[in-house]
Each structure stands twice: as structure tokens, then as C-alpha cells.
mmCIF file of C-alpha atoms and ligand atoms in Angstrom:
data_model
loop_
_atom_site.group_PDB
_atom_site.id
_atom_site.type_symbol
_atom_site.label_atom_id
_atom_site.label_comp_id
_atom_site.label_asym_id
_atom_site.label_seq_id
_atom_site.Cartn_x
_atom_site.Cartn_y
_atom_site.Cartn_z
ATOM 1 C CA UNK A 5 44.987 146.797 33.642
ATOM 2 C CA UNK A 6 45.943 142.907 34.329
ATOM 3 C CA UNK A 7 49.106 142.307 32.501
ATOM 4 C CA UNK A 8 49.227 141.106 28.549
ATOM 5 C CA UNK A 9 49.444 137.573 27.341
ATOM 6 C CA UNK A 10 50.944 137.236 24.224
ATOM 7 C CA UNK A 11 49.389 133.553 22.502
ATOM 8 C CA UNK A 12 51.603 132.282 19.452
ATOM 9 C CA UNK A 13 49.972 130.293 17.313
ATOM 10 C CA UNK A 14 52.764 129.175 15.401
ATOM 11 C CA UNK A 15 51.785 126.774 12.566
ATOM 12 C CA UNK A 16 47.931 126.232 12.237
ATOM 13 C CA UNK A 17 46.470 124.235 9.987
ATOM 14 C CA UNK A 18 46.053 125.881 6.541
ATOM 15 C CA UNK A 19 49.356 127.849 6.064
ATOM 16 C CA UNK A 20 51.900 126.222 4.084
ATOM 17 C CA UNK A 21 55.724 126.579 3.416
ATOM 18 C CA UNK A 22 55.211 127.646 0.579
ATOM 19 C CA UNK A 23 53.824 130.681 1.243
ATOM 20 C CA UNK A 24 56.207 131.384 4.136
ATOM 21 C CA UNK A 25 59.720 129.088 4.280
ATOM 22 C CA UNK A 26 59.913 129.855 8.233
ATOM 23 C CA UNK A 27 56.767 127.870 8.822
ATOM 24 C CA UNK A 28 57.755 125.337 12.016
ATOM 25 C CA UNK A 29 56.165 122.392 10.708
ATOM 26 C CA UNK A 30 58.258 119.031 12.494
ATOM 27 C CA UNK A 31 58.044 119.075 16.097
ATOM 28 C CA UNK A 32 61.585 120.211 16.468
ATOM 29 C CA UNK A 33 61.086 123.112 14.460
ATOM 30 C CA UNK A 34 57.633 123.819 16.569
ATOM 31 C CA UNK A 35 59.333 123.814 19.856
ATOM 32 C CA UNK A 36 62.518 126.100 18.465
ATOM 33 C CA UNK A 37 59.742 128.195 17.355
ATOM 34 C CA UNK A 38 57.856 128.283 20.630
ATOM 35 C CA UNK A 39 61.077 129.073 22.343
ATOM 36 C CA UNK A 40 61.402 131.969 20.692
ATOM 37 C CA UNK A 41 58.504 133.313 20.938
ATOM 38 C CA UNK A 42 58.275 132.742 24.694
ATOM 39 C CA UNK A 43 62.078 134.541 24.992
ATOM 40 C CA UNK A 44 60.380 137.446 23.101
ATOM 41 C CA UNK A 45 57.232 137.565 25.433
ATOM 42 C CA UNK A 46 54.985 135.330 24.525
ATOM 43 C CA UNK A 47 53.775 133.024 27.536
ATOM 44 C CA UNK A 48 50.857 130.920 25.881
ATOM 45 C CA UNK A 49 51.629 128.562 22.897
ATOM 46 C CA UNK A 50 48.835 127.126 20.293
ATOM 47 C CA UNK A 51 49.816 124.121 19.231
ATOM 48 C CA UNK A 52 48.822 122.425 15.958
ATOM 49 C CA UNK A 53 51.080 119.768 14.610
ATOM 50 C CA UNK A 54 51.469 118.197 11.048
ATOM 51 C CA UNK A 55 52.511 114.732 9.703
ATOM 52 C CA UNK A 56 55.784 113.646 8.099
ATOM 53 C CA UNK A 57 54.484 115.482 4.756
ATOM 54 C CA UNK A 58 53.442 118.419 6.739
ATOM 55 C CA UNK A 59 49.906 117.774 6.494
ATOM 56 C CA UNK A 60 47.631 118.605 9.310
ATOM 57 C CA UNK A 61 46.927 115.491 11.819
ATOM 58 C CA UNK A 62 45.405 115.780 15.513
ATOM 59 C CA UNK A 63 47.631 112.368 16.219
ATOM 60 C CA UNK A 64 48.130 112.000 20.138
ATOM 61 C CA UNK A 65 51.726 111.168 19.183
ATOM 62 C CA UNK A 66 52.950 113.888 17.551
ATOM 63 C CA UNK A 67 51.260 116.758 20.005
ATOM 64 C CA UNK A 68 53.047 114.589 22.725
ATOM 65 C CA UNK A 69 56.348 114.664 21.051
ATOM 66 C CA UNK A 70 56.064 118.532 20.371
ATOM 67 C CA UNK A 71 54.380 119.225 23.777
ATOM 68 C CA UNK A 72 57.414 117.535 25.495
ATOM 69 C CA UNK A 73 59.845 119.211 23.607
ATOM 70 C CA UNK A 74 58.417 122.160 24.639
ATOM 71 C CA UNK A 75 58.130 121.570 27.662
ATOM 72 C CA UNK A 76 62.171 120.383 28.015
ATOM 73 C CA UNK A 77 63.086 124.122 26.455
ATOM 74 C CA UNK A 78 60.631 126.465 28.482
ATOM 75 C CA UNK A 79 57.840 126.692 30.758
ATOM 76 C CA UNK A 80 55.281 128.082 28.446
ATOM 77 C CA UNK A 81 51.566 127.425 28.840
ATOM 78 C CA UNK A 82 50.509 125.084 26.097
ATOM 79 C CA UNK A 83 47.310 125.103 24.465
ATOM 80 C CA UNK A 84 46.308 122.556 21.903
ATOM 81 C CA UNK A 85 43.703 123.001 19.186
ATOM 82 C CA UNK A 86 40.928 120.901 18.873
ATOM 83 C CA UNK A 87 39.619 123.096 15.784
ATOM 84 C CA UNK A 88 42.514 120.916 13.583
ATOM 85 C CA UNK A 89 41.844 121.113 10.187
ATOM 86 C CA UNK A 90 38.289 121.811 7.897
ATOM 87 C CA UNK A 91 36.776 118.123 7.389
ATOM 88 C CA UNK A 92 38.306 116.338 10.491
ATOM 89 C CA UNK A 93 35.712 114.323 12.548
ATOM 90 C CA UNK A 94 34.807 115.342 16.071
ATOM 91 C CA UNK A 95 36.758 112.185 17.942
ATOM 92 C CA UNK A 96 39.339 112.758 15.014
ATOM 93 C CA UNK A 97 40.192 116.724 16.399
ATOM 94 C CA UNK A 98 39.797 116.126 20.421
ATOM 95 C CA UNK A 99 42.558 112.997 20.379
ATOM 96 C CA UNK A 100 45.278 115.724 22.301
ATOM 97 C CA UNK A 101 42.758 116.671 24.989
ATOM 98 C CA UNK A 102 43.694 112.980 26.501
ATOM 99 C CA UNK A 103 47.016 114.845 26.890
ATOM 100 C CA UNK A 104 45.703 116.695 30.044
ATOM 101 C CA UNK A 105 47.032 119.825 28.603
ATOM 102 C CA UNK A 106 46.495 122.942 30.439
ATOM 103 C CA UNK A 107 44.296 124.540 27.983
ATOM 104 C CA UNK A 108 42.152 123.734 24.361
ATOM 105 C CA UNK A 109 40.310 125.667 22.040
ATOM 106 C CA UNK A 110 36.798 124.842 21.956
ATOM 107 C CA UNK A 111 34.725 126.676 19.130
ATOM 108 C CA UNK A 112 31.385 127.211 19.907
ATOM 109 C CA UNK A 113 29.580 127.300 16.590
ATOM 110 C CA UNK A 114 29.847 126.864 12.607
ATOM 111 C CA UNK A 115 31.341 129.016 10.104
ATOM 112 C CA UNK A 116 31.931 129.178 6.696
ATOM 113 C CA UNK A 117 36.196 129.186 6.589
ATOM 114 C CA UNK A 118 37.408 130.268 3.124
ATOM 115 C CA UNK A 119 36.078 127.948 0.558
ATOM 116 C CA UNK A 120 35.065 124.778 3.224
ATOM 117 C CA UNK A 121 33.132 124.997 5.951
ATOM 118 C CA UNK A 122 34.127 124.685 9.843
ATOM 119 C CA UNK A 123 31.730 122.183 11.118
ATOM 120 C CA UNK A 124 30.802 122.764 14.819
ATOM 121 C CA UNK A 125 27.722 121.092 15.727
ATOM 122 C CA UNK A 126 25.800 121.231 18.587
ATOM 123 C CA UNK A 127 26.896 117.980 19.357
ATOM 124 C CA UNK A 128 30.642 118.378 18.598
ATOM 125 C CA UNK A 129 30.771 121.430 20.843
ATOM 126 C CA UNK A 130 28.699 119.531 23.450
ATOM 127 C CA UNK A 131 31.874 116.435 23.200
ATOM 128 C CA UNK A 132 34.681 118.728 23.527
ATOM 129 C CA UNK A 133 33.260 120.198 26.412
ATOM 130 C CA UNK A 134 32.918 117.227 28.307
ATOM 131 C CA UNK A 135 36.301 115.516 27.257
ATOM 132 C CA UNK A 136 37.978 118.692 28.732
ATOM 133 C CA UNK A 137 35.914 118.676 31.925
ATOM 134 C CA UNK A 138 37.113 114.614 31.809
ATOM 135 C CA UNK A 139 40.686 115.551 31.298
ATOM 136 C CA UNK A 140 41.013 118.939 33.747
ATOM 137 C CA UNK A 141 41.688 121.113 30.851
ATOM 138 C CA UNK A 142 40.471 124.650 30.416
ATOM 139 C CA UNK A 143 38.827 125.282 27.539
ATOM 140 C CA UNK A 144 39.667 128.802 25.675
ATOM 141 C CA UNK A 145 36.232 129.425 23.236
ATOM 142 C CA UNK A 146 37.059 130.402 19.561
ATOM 143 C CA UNK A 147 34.545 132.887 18.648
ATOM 144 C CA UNK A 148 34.420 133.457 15.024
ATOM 145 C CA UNK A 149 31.318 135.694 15.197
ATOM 146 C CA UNK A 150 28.827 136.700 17.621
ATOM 147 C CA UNK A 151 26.867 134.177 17.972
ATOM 148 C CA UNK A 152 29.100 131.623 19.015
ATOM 149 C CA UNK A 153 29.323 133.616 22.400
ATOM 150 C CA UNK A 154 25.691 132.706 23.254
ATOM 151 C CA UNK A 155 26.578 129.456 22.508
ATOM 152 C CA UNK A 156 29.147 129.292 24.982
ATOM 153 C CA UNK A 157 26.970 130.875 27.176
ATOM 154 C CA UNK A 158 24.715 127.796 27.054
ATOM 155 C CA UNK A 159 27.687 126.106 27.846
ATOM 156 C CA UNK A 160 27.601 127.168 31.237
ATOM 157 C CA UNK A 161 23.991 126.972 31.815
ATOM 158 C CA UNK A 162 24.379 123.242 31.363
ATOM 159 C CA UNK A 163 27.250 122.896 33.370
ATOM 160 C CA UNK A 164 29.717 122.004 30.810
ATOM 161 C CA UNK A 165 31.630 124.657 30.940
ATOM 162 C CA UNK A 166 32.905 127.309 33.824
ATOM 163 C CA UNK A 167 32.631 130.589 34.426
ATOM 164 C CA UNK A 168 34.741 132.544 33.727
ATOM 165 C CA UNK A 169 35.120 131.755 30.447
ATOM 166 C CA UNK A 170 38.207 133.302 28.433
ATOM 167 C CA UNK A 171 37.273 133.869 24.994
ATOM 168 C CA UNK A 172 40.068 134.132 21.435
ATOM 169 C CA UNK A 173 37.826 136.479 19.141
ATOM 170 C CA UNK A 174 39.137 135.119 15.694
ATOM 171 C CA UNK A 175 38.636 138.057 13.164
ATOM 172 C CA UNK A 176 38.564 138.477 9.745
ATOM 173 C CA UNK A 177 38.127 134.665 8.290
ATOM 174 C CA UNK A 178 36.696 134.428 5.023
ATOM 175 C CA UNK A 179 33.112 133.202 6.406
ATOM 176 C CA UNK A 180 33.035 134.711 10.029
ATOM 177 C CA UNK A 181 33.110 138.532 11.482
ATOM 178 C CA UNK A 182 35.260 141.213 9.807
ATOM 179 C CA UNK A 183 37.963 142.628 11.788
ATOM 180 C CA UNK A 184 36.949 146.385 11.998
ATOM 181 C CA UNK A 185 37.646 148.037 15.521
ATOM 182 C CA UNK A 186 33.347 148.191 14.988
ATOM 183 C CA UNK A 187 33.354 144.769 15.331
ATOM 184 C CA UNK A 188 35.923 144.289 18.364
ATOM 185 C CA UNK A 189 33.958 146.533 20.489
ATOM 186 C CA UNK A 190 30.645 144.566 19.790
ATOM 187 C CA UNK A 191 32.120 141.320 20.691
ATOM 188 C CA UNK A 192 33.801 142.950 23.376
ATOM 189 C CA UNK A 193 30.224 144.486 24.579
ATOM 190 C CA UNK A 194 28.592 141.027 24.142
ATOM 191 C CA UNK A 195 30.523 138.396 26.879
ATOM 192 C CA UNK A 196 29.785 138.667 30.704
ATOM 193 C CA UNK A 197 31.560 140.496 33.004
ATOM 194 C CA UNK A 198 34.577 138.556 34.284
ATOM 195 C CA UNK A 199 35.608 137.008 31.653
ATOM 196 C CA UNK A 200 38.659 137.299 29.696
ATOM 197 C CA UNK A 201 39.679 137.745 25.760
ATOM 198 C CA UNK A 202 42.241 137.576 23.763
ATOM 199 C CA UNK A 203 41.791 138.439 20.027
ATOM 200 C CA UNK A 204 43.772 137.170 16.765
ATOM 201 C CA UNK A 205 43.059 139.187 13.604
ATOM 202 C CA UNK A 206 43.739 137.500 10.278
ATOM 203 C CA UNK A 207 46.643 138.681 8.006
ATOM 204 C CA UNK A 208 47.041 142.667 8.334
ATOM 205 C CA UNK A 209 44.325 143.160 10.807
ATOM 206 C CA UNK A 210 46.929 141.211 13.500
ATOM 207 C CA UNK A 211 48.180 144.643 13.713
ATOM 208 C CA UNK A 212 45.349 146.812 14.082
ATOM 209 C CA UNK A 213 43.450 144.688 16.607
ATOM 210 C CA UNK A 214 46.392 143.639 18.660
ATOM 211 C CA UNK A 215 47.009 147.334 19.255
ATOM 212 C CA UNK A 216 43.414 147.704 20.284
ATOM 213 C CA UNK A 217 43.686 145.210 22.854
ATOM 214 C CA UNK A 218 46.187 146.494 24.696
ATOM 215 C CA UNK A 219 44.491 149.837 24.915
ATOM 216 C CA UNK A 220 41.328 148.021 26.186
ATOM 217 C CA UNK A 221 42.741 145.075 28.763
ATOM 218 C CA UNK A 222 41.818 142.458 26.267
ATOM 219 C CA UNK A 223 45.242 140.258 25.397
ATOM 220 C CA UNK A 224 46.839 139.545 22.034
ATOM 221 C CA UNK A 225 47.200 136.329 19.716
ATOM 222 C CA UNK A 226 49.937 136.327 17.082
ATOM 223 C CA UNK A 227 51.484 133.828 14.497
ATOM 224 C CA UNK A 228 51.576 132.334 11.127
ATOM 225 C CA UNK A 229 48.508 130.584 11.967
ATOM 226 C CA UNK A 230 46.899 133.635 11.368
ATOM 227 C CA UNK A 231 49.357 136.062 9.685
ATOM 228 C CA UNK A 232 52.304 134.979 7.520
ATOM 229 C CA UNK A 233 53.367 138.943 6.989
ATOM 230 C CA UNK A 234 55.630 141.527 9.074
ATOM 231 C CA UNK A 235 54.674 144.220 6.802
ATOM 232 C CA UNK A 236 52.700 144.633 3.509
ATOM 233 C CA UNK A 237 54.937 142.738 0.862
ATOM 234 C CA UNK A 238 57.459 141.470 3.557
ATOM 235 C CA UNK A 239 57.215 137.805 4.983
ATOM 236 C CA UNK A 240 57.689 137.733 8.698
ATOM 237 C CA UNK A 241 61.177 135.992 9.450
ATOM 238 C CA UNK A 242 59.442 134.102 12.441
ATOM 239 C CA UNK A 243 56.887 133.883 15.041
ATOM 240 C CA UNK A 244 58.755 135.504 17.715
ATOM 241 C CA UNK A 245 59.200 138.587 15.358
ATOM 242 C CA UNK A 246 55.586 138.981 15.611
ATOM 243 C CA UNK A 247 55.604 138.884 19.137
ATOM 244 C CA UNK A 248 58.061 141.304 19.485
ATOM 245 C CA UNK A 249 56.207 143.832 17.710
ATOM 246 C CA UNK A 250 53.576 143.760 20.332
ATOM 247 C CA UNK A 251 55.548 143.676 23.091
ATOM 248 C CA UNK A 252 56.828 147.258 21.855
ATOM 249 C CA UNK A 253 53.978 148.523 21.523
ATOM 250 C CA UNK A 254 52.682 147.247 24.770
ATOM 251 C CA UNK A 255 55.843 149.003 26.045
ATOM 252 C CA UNK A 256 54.310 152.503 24.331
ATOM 253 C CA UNK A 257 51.618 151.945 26.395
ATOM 254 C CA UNK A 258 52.464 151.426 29.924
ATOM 255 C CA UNK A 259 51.208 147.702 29.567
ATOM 256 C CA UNK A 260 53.599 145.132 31.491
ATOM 257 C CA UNK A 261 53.802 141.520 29.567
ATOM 258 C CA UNK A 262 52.368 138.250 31.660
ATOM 259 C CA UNK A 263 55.071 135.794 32.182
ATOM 260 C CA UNK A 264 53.555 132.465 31.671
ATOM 261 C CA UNK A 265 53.313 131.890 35.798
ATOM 262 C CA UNK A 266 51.209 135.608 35.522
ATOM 263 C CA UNK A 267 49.111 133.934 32.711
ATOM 264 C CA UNK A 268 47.919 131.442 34.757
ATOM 265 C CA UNK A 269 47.110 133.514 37.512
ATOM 266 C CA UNK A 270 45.343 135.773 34.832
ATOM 267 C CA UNK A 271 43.445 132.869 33.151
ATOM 268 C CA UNK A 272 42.433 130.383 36.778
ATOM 269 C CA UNK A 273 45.134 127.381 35.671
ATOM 270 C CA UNK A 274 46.420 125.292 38.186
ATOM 271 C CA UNK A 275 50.137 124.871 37.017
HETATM 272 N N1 LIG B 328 42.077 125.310 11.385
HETATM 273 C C1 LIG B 328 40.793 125.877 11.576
HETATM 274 C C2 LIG B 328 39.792 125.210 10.687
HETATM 275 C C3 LIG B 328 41.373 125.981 16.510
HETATM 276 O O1 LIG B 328 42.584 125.815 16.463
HETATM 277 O O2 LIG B 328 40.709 125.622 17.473
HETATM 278 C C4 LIG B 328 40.338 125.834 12.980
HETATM 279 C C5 LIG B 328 41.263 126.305 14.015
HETATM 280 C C6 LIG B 328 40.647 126.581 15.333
HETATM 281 O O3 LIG B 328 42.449 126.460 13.830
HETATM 282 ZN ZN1 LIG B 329 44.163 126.956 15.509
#
């Protein structure tokens, strides 16, 4: 099996402090964070970044100022999200792809996401495509159920995207797929030989489907983006925490952990 790549997605959009104090919400906090998590393992970073009142923004400004912070601590890949935040505009959420990053998430369909709605036209899907193309960036496809994987796959057949595609199954939103090991399987089943997946299941199913990825080659997202919890009734003390878990159980399994450098290899990124 290729070696695993541990994604942290350290902040996201929707969690607050308030429900966890160790959120990394200022871009000083965000690169500490990402730091740690890439000294535990972890060798690809998704990056959102909030305001000065820790609201969510897509502002070219402050993914540069986290991004290059960073950058100045470790040589993580760094991935930035062009999902942002329910009710952003389309030119509003792909501002950091002008960045050149090395990767972006590009979501490949709509989905209801808790009590709004995750709006992912045709033609919004069809704009991030082409800004990444524009900017050299690869794009990694959110995939919040199955049918956003033919989606993608349309992608390709117009030429805005390339093969192979690496796919982040996101499992277990309010609105998309459950997170059953049923469900990993069939997504699994569904995308073309070649590719590449990682998959991030919300709240407790981080767990469950981040130990069935490393049983079968798929790779593993972690972080308060998704999960806020180490344990039922106990708060995760940080992102790196999280990783470490799955590192040990990698361990358990005979799986070896991508350095970032491996990553790349793993995922076609020119450093
Ligand atoms: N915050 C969610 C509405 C992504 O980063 O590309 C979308 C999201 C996906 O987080
Ligand atoms: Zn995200």
C-alpha cells in the first residue's frame, strides 16, 4: 500500500470557540496549529482562515499571511478551501486560488449542510475549475455524496480537470451521505481506477472511517473542521492530538506515514 497522508483541517468554517477553546482561529494560532500537526504526522494542511472577530472570510490577505507563516515553520503541503463558508458567492470563495497554492478543494455538487444549503452550481464548479487550471493548482474534489463523483467525472470529459483526480469523501454532514463503512465502500467502488481518496468523517465517525482507510489504501483527514472531540464527552486538546491517534493506529497496521515530499509524489504535485 502507498504510504498514508494525514490532511488537518484545522479550523473550518462553522466550528466555533465556543464549543472547543483550542480552536486556531488568528493566523498565528493556525500556523502553531499546523506545526503541530505536521510534527505529529500530518503532511497536508486545509486551510480556512477567519477575520479579526473570527468570522469566516476567503480574504487573499489573510490566507497569505497564514500560508506564509506556515510556510516559515514547516514544509507542509497547503491546501486552501474554496468551499469557505454556506452563503459566500462563487468569486467571493475562489479569491486564495490567485495564491498559486499547491492544492484547493473543489466540490463538485450541492448539498443540503445542516440547516443552509451548500450551493455548488454547475457554473460555480465549472469557475473553480478553470481558476485552478489558470493558477497551476491541483484541485482535491469534495464529495459529499455520490453523485458529485460523476460530476467530477464530467470534469474531465471537458477538460477542466485531470486525471487522476484525488477525491476527500466528506461523510456524515447533516444533508449529504452517512458515514457507515456501507457507504465508504460504495464511494470507494464508484471513482476510476487511479485515482486517489482521502476521507474525513464528521464528529465520531473520524474514528471509524479513518481506521477503514488505512486498512483499504485510501488516506485520512482529521481536525476540528470536522471533529471537535478526542473521545465521547472529552474535547480534543488540539489538532495534532487527532493526528496522532491515527498515526498509531496506522502503526498497528504496518502502514508507513507520507512525509509531505512522499505526499506529493503520492498526489502528482510539482513542489
Ligand atoms: N464550510 C463548508 C460549507 C471546503 O472547504 O472546500 C464547506 C467546506 C468545504 O468546508
Ligand atoms: Zn473545509
Amino acid at each position: 500500500m502507498e504510504k498514508l497522508i494525514i490532511t488537518t483541517a484545522l479550523t473550518g468554517a462553522e466550528t466555533t470557540k465556543e464549543q472547543n477553546p483550542n480552536l486556531p482561529i488568528t493566523p498565528q494560532e493556525i500556523a502553531q496549529s499546523a506545526y503541530e500537526a505536521y510534527k505529529a504526522g500530518s503532511s497536508l494542511i486545509h486551510l480556512h482562515v477567519r477575520d479579526k472577530d473570527g468570522k469566516p472570510t476567503q480574504s487573499v490577505e489573510v490566507f497569505k499571511e497564514a500560508m506564509d507563516l506556515i510556510k516559515e515553520k514547516c514544509d507542509v503541503i497547503v491546501q486552501v478551501s474554496t468551499g469557505g463558508a454556506v452563503g459566500m458567492t462563487a468569486e467571493e470563495r475562489v479569491q486564495p486560488v490567485t495564491l498559486s497554492p499547491e492544492m484547493a478543494t473543489l466540490s463538485t455538487g450541492t448539498v443540503n449542510f445542516g440547516d443552509g444549503v451548500f450551493e455548488n452550481p454547475p457554473d460555480y464548479i465549472e469557475l473553480f475549475a478553470k481558476r485552478m487550471k489558470e493558477y497551476g493548482v491541483k484541485p482535491e474534489i469534495e464529495v459529499f455524496e455520490q453523485g458529485m463523483i460523476n460530476n467530477a467525472l464530467r470534469l474531465v470529459k471537458k477538460g477542466l480537470v485531470d486525471m487522476p483526480l484525488h477525491f476527500d469523501f466528506v461523510m456524515g454532514v447533516p444533508g449529504g451521505i452517512t458515514a457507515e463503512p456501507r457507504d465508504l465502500i460504495y464511494l470507494v467502488e464508484t471513482i476510476p481506477a487511479g485515482c486517489t481518496w482521502t476521507v474525513a468523517g464528521v464528529g465520531r465517525y473520524e474514528l471509524t472511517l479513518a481506521s477503514m482507510a488505512i486498512i483499504m489504501g485510501g488516506h485520512v483527514r482529521v481536525g476540528f473542521e470536522d471533529n471537535i472531540f478526542y473521545k465521547k464527552g472529552e474535547l480534543a486538546k488540539s489538532n495534532a492530538q487527532l493526528v496522532e491517534r491515527v498515526v498509531r493506529l496506522a502503526k498497528e497496521f504496518g502502514r508507513e506515514i507520507a512525509t509531505p515530499d512522499e505526499a506529493r509524489a503520492i498526489l502528482g504535485l510539482k513542489k
